Amino acid sequence: MTETVQQAPVVDLDGVSQRFVTDSGDVVHALAETSIQIPQGQFVCVVGPSGCGKTTLLKIIAGFLDPTGGAARYRGEQITGPGAARGVVFQQPNLYPWYSVRDNVALGMRMRKVGKAERARKAQEHLELVGLGEFGDAKPYELSGGMQQRAQIARVLANETDVILMDEPFGALDAITRARLQADLLALQRAQHRTVFFITHDVDEAVFLGDRVLVMSARPGRVVLDQEVTLSQQAGHQLGEEMRRTAEFIELRERIAGAIEH
Ligand SMILES: Nc1ncnc2c1ncn2[C@@H]1O[C@H](COP(=O)(O)OP(=O)(O)OP(=O)(O)O)[C@@H](O)[C@H]1O
Ligand SMILES: [Mg+2]
């Protein structure tokens, strides 16, 4: 029994599809039948045109949306709602305004009854990771939008969830901060074998971070390319920024960009 569960994919989307009925009664077919299996420790990036159903997919995995067709499973169990094992970084920062930045980062640990000293240590460690070591006592409104976004990332990383779901988490950040956080996230994921589902508009970012890149078509979204990225698996650590200049990297980037345009 235990063995079957361990071998099962961490995330299993089995022919999921999504239709929405808008307030005016129109039916929007957001997501065509989609099957995606994500094994333990895989870093999956999703790219595709705006409105193609990327966030919809993420919400189904997070348990915020019940798909209108098919089945979504987490470690073999039907997903029926959000769970503490699946952490989400949203497109927009969503910190609790009445808590300090540190308490926001430590909130999940508090709910899991992690001791106070351990909580404070881990919160500080992850604030430093995202470059906010000095801002633990600040309130979210005292931070810029990009800093709030980094705090949101620290919160999810500090929670050490089994699955990390990220919806364009670096979209609003400047290029330097973004490159640093990409490298940090990749190192962390490699070290801890987390399973990551990461949405981005940036093909370069997808190839840099992903073990696998899924390209989705325009609405109703479906996966038109499921591309394995072996170079980051093998060389991501050692090469770092250098990797972006290799021939394999450039070739993959063009293939993926081509699939998006198609
Ligand atoms: N609650 C909802 N009610 C009605 N339509 C919705 C709802 N949520 C999403 N949609 C529609 O479903 C489609 C897919 O939306 P989704 O947010 O998944 O796209 P996306 O790929 O994340 O786009 P973007 O890259 O712009 O974030 C869109 O056409 C959107 O208008
Ligand atoms: Mg979206």
PDB file of C-alpha atoms in Angstrom, residues 12-155:
ATOM      1  CA  ASP A  12      -2.136  13.630 -11.155  1.00  0.00           C
ATOM      2  CA  LEU A  13      -4.469  15.561 -13.426  1.00  0.00           C
ATOM      3  CA  ASP A  14      -6.577  13.003 -15.208  1.00  0.00           C
ATOM      4  CA  GLY A  15      -8.475  14.556 -18.112  1.00  0.00           C
ATOM      5  CA  VAL A  16      -9.375  17.684 -16.147  1.00  0.00           C
ATOM      6  CA  SER A  17     -11.323  20.388 -17.955  1.00  0.00           C
ATOM      7  CA  GLN A  18     -12.926  23.611 -16.872  1.00  0.00           C
ATOM      8  CA  ARG A  19     -15.897  25.598 -18.045  1.00  0.00           C
ATOM      9  CA  PHE A  20     -17.032  28.772 -16.345  1.00  0.00           C
ATOM     10  CA  VAL A  21     -20.445  30.347 -16.482  1.00  0.00           C
ATOM     11  CA  THR A  22     -20.021  34.117 -16.383  1.00  0.00           C
ATOM     12  CA  ASP A  23     -22.365  36.481 -14.550  1.00  0.00           C
ATOM     13  CA  SER A  24     -24.075  37.248 -17.876  1.00  0.00           C
ATOM     14  CA  GLY A  25     -24.705  33.540 -18.423  1.00  0.00           C
ATOM     15  CA  ASP A  26     -22.068  32.925 -21.108  1.00  0.00           C
ATOM     16  CA  VAL A  27     -20.096  29.690 -20.937  1.00  0.00           C
ATOM     17  CA  VAL A  28     -16.317  30.084 -21.121  1.00  0.00           C
ATOM     18  CA  HIS A  29     -14.441  26.924 -22.033  1.00  0.00           C
ATOM     19  CA  ALA A  30     -11.226  27.779 -20.225  1.00  0.00           C
ATOM     20  CA  LEU A  31      -9.447  24.435 -20.173  1.00  0.00           C
ATOM     21  CA  ALA A  32      -9.750  21.519 -22.622  1.00  0.00           C
ATOM     22  CA  GLU A  33      -9.306  17.959 -21.326  1.00  0.00           C
ATOM     23  CA  THR A  34      -5.829  17.924 -19.847  1.00  0.00           C
ATOM     24  CA  SER A  35      -3.799  15.122 -18.314  1.00  0.00           C
ATOM     25  CA  ILE A  36      -0.560  15.910 -16.487  1.00  0.00           C
ATOM     26  CA  GLN A  37       1.358  13.688 -14.093  1.00  0.00           C
ATOM     27  CA  ILE A  38       4.007  15.334 -11.959  1.00  0.00           C
ATOM     28  CA  PRO A  39       6.452  13.033 -10.182  1.00  0.00           C
ATOM     29  CA  GLN A  40       8.117  13.779  -6.842  1.00  0.00           C
ATOM     30  CA  GLY A  41      10.792  16.458  -7.046  1.00  0.00           C
ATOM     31  CA  GLN A  42      10.020  17.666 -10.558  1.00  0.00           C
ATOM     32  CA  PHE A  43      10.129  21.382 -11.370  1.00  0.00           C
ATOM     33  CA  VAL A  44       7.404  21.976 -13.966  1.00  0.00           C
ATOM     34  CA  CYS A  45       7.080  25.313 -15.732  1.00  0.00           C
ATOM     35  CA  VAL A  46       3.945  26.291 -17.619  1.00  0.00           C
ATOM     36  CA  VAL A  47       3.913  28.890 -20.379  1.00  0.00           C
ATOM     37  CA  GLY A  48       1.206  29.981 -22.783  1.00  0.00           C
ATOM     38  CA  PRO A  49      -0.762  33.010 -23.974  1.00  0.00           C
ATOM     39  CA  SER A  50      -2.764  35.151 -21.573  1.00  0.00           C
ATOM     40  CA  GLY A  51      -6.158  33.644 -20.766  1.00  0.00           C
ATOM     41  CA  CYS A  52      -5.214  30.088 -21.833  1.00  0.00           C
ATOM     42  CA  GLY A  53      -6.052  28.547 -18.468  1.00  0.00           C
ATOM     43  CA  LYS A  54      -2.705  28.475 -16.633  1.00  0.00           C
ATOM     44  CA  THR A  55      -4.052  29.955 -13.405  1.00  0.00           C
ATOM     45  CA  THR A  56      -7.116  27.749 -13.767  1.00  0.00           C
ATOM     46  CA  LEU A  57      -4.847  24.679 -13.782  1.00  0.00           C
ATOM     47  CA  LEU A  58      -2.985  25.939 -10.730  1.00  0.00           C
ATOM     48  CA  LYS A  59      -6.239  26.599  -8.881  1.00  0.00           C
ATOM     49  CA  ILE A  60      -7.388  23.046  -9.604  1.00  0.00           C
ATOM     50  CA  ILE A  61      -4.169  21.633  -8.113  1.00  0.00           C
ATOM     51  CA  ALA A  62      -4.400  24.048  -5.170  1.00  0.00           C
ATOM     52  CA  GLY A  63      -7.966  22.880  -4.550  1.00  0.00           C
ATOM     53  CA  PHE A  64      -9.559  26.313  -5.039  1.00  0.00           C
ATOM     54  CA  LEU A  65     -11.458  25.097  -8.102  1.00  0.00           C
ATOM     55  CA  ASP A  66     -13.334  21.865  -8.619  1.00  0.00           C
ATOM     56  CA  PRO A  67     -12.798  20.940 -12.299  1.00  0.00           C
ATOM     57  CA  THR A  68     -15.986  20.537 -14.316  1.00  0.00           C
ATOM     58  CA  GLY A  69     -14.526  17.408 -15.947  1.00  0.00           C
ATOM     59  CA  GLY A  70     -11.952  14.761 -15.043  1.00  0.00           C
ATOM     60  CA  ALA A  71     -10.188  14.141 -11.758  1.00  0.00           C
ATOM     61  CA  ALA A  72      -7.369  15.880  -9.894  1.00  0.00           C
ATOM     62  CA  ARG A  73      -5.371  13.911  -7.348  1.00  0.00           C
ATOM     63  CA  TYR A  74      -2.639  14.700  -4.874  1.00  0.00           C
ATOM     64  CA  ARG A  75      -0.591  11.639  -3.890  1.00  0.00           C
ATOM     65  CA  GLY A  76      -3.367   9.353  -5.074  1.00  0.00           C
ATOM     66  CA  GLU A  77      -6.151  11.140  -3.185  1.00  0.00           C
ATOM     67  CA  GLN A  78      -8.859  13.161  -4.888  1.00  0.00           C
ATOM     68  CA  ILE A  79      -8.298  16.887  -4.318  1.00  0.00           C
ATOM     69  CA  THR A  80     -11.388  18.277  -2.603  1.00  0.00           C
ATOM     70  CA  GLY A  81     -10.050  21.601  -1.316  1.00  0.00           C
ATOM     71  CA  PRO A  82      -6.887  23.453  -0.322  1.00  0.00           C
ATOM     72  CA  GLY A  83      -4.406  21.539   1.805  1.00  0.00           C
ATOM     73  CA  ALA A  84      -1.431  22.562   3.924  1.00  0.00           C
ATOM     74  CA  ALA A  85       0.869  20.356   1.808  1.00  0.00           C
ATOM     75  CA  ARG A  86       0.246  22.483  -1.301  1.00  0.00           C
ATOM     76  CA  GLY A  87       1.543  26.039  -0.859  1.00  0.00           C
ATOM     77  CA  VAL A  88       0.613  28.794  -3.282  1.00  0.00           C
ATOM     78  CA  VAL A  89       2.410  31.976  -4.352  1.00  0.00           C
ATOM     79  CA  PHE A  90      -0.145  34.159  -6.113  1.00  0.00           C
ATOM     80  CA  GLN A  91       0.297  36.557  -9.013  1.00  0.00           C
ATOM     81  CA  GLN A  92      -0.416  39.409  -6.562  1.00  0.00           C
ATOM     82  CA  PRO A  93       1.026  39.683  -3.053  1.00  0.00           C
ATOM     83  CA  ASN A  94      -1.546  38.672  -0.441  1.00  0.00           C
ATOM     84  CA  LEU A  95      -0.035  39.275   2.984  1.00  0.00           C
ATOM     85  CA  TYR A  96      -2.185  39.847   6.046  1.00  0.00           C
ATOM     86  CA  PRO A  97      -1.980  43.629   6.545  1.00  0.00           C
ATOM     87  CA  TRP A  98      -2.371  43.518  10.339  1.00  0.00           C
ATOM     88  CA  TYR A  99       0.581  41.154  10.902  1.00  0.00           C
ATOM     89  CA  SER A 100       4.241  42.078  10.689  1.00  0.00           C
ATOM     90  CA  VAL A 101       6.193  40.711   7.735  1.00  0.00           C
ATOM     91  CA  ARG A 102       7.850  38.178  10.066  1.00  0.00           C
ATOM     92  CA  ASP A 103       4.509  36.992  11.463  1.00  0.00           C
ATOM     93  CA  ASN A 104       3.171  36.647   7.927  1.00  0.00           C
ATOM     94  CA  VAL A 105       6.106  34.421   7.022  1.00  0.00           C
ATOM     95  CA  ALA A 106       5.725  32.409  10.241  1.00  0.00           C
ATOM     96  CA  LEU A 107       1.950  32.023  10.052  1.00  0.00           C
ATOM     97  CA  GLY A 108       1.872  28.571   8.479  1.00  0.00           C
ATOM     98  CA  MET A 109       4.460  27.310  10.961  1.00  0.00           C
ATOM     99  CA  ARG A 110       2.344  28.675  13.806  1.00  0.00           C
ATOM    100  CA  MET A 111      -0.660  26.789  12.504  1.00  0.00           C
ATOM    101  CA  ARG A 112       1.454  23.642  12.333  1.00  0.00           C
ATOM    102  CA  LYS A 113       2.406  24.245  15.983  1.00  0.00           C
ATOM    103  CA  VAL A 114       6.106  24.717  15.272  1.00  0.00           C
ATOM    104  CA  GLY A 115       7.773  26.067  18.452  1.00  0.00           C
ATOM    105  CA  LYS A 116       8.327  29.794  18.823  1.00  0.00           C
ATOM    106  CA  ALA A 117      12.139  29.793  18.633  1.00  0.00           C
ATOM    107  CA  GLU A 118      12.178  27.500  15.600  1.00  0.00           C
ATOM    108  CA  ARG A 119       9.518  29.644  13.927  1.00  0.00           C
ATOM    109  CA  ALA A 120      11.516  32.829  14.471  1.00  0.00           C
ATOM    110  CA  ARG A 121      14.703  31.196  13.209  1.00  0.00           C
ATOM    111  CA  LYS A 122      13.112  29.820  10.031  1.00  0.00           C
ATOM    112  CA  ALA A 123      11.204  33.035   9.335  1.00  0.00           C
ATOM    113  CA  GLN A 124      14.425  35.055   9.592  1.00  0.00           C
ATOM    114  CA  GLU A 125      16.341  32.550   7.447  1.00  0.00           C
ATOM    115  CA  HIS A 126      13.771  32.774   4.665  1.00  0.00           C
ATOM    116  CA  LEU A 127      13.424  36.557   4.926  1.00  0.00           C
ATOM    117  CA  GLU A 128      17.176  36.755   4.408  1.00  0.00           C
ATOM    118  CA  LEU A 129      16.920  34.362   1.473  1.00  0.00           C
ATOM    119  CA  VAL A 130      14.625  36.814  -0.330  1.00  0.00           C
ATOM    120  CA  GLY A 131      16.650  39.861   0.760  1.00  0.00           C
ATOM    121  CA  LEU A 132      14.239  41.063   3.457  1.00  0.00           C
ATOM    122  CA  GLY A 133      16.335  40.225   6.511  1.00  0.00           C
ATOM    123  CA  GLU A 134      15.932  43.773   7.854  1.00  0.00           C
ATOM    124  CA  PHE A 135      12.194  44.029   7.319  1.00  0.00           C
ATOM    125  CA  GLY A 136      10.743  41.401   9.650  1.00  0.00           C
ATOM    126  CA  ASP A 137       9.198  43.995  11.970  1.00  0.00           C
ATOM    127  CA  ALA A 138       7.672  46.070   9.156  1.00  0.00           C
ATOM    128  CA  LYS A 139       4.015  45.911   8.218  1.00  0.00           C
ATOM    129  CA  PRO A 140       3.220  44.856   4.641  1.00  0.00           C
ATOM    130  CA  TYR A 141       2.035  48.376   3.662  1.00  0.00           C
ATOM    131  CA  GLU A 142       5.505  49.681   4.485  1.00  0.00           C
ATOM    132  CA  LEU A 143       7.001  47.478   1.751  1.00  0.00           C
ATOM    133  CA  SER A 144       7.043  48.057  -1.996  1.00  0.00           C
ATOM    134  CA  GLY A 145       5.024  45.736  -4.228  1.00  0.00           C
ATOM    135  CA  GLY A 146       8.110  43.727  -5.174  1.00  0.00           C
ATOM    136  CA  MET A 147       9.143  43.405  -1.526  1.00  0.00           C
ATOM    137  CA  GLN A 148       5.671  42.180  -0.599  1.00  0.00           C
ATOM    138  CA  GLN A 149       5.936  39.633  -3.377  1.00  0.00           C
ATOM    139  CA  ARG A 150       9.291  38.459  -1.994  1.00  0.00           C
ATOM    140  CA  ALA A 151       7.739  38.163   1.478  1.00  0.00           C
ATOM    141  CA  GLN A 152       5.003  35.992  -0.013  1.00  0.00           C
ATOM    142  CA  ILE A 153       7.670  33.763  -1.538  1.00  0.00           C
ATOM    143  CA  ALA A 154       9.495  33.567   1.812  1.00  0.00           C
ATOM    144  CA  ARG A 155       6.245  32.533   3.481  1.00  0.00           C
TER     145      ARG A 155
END
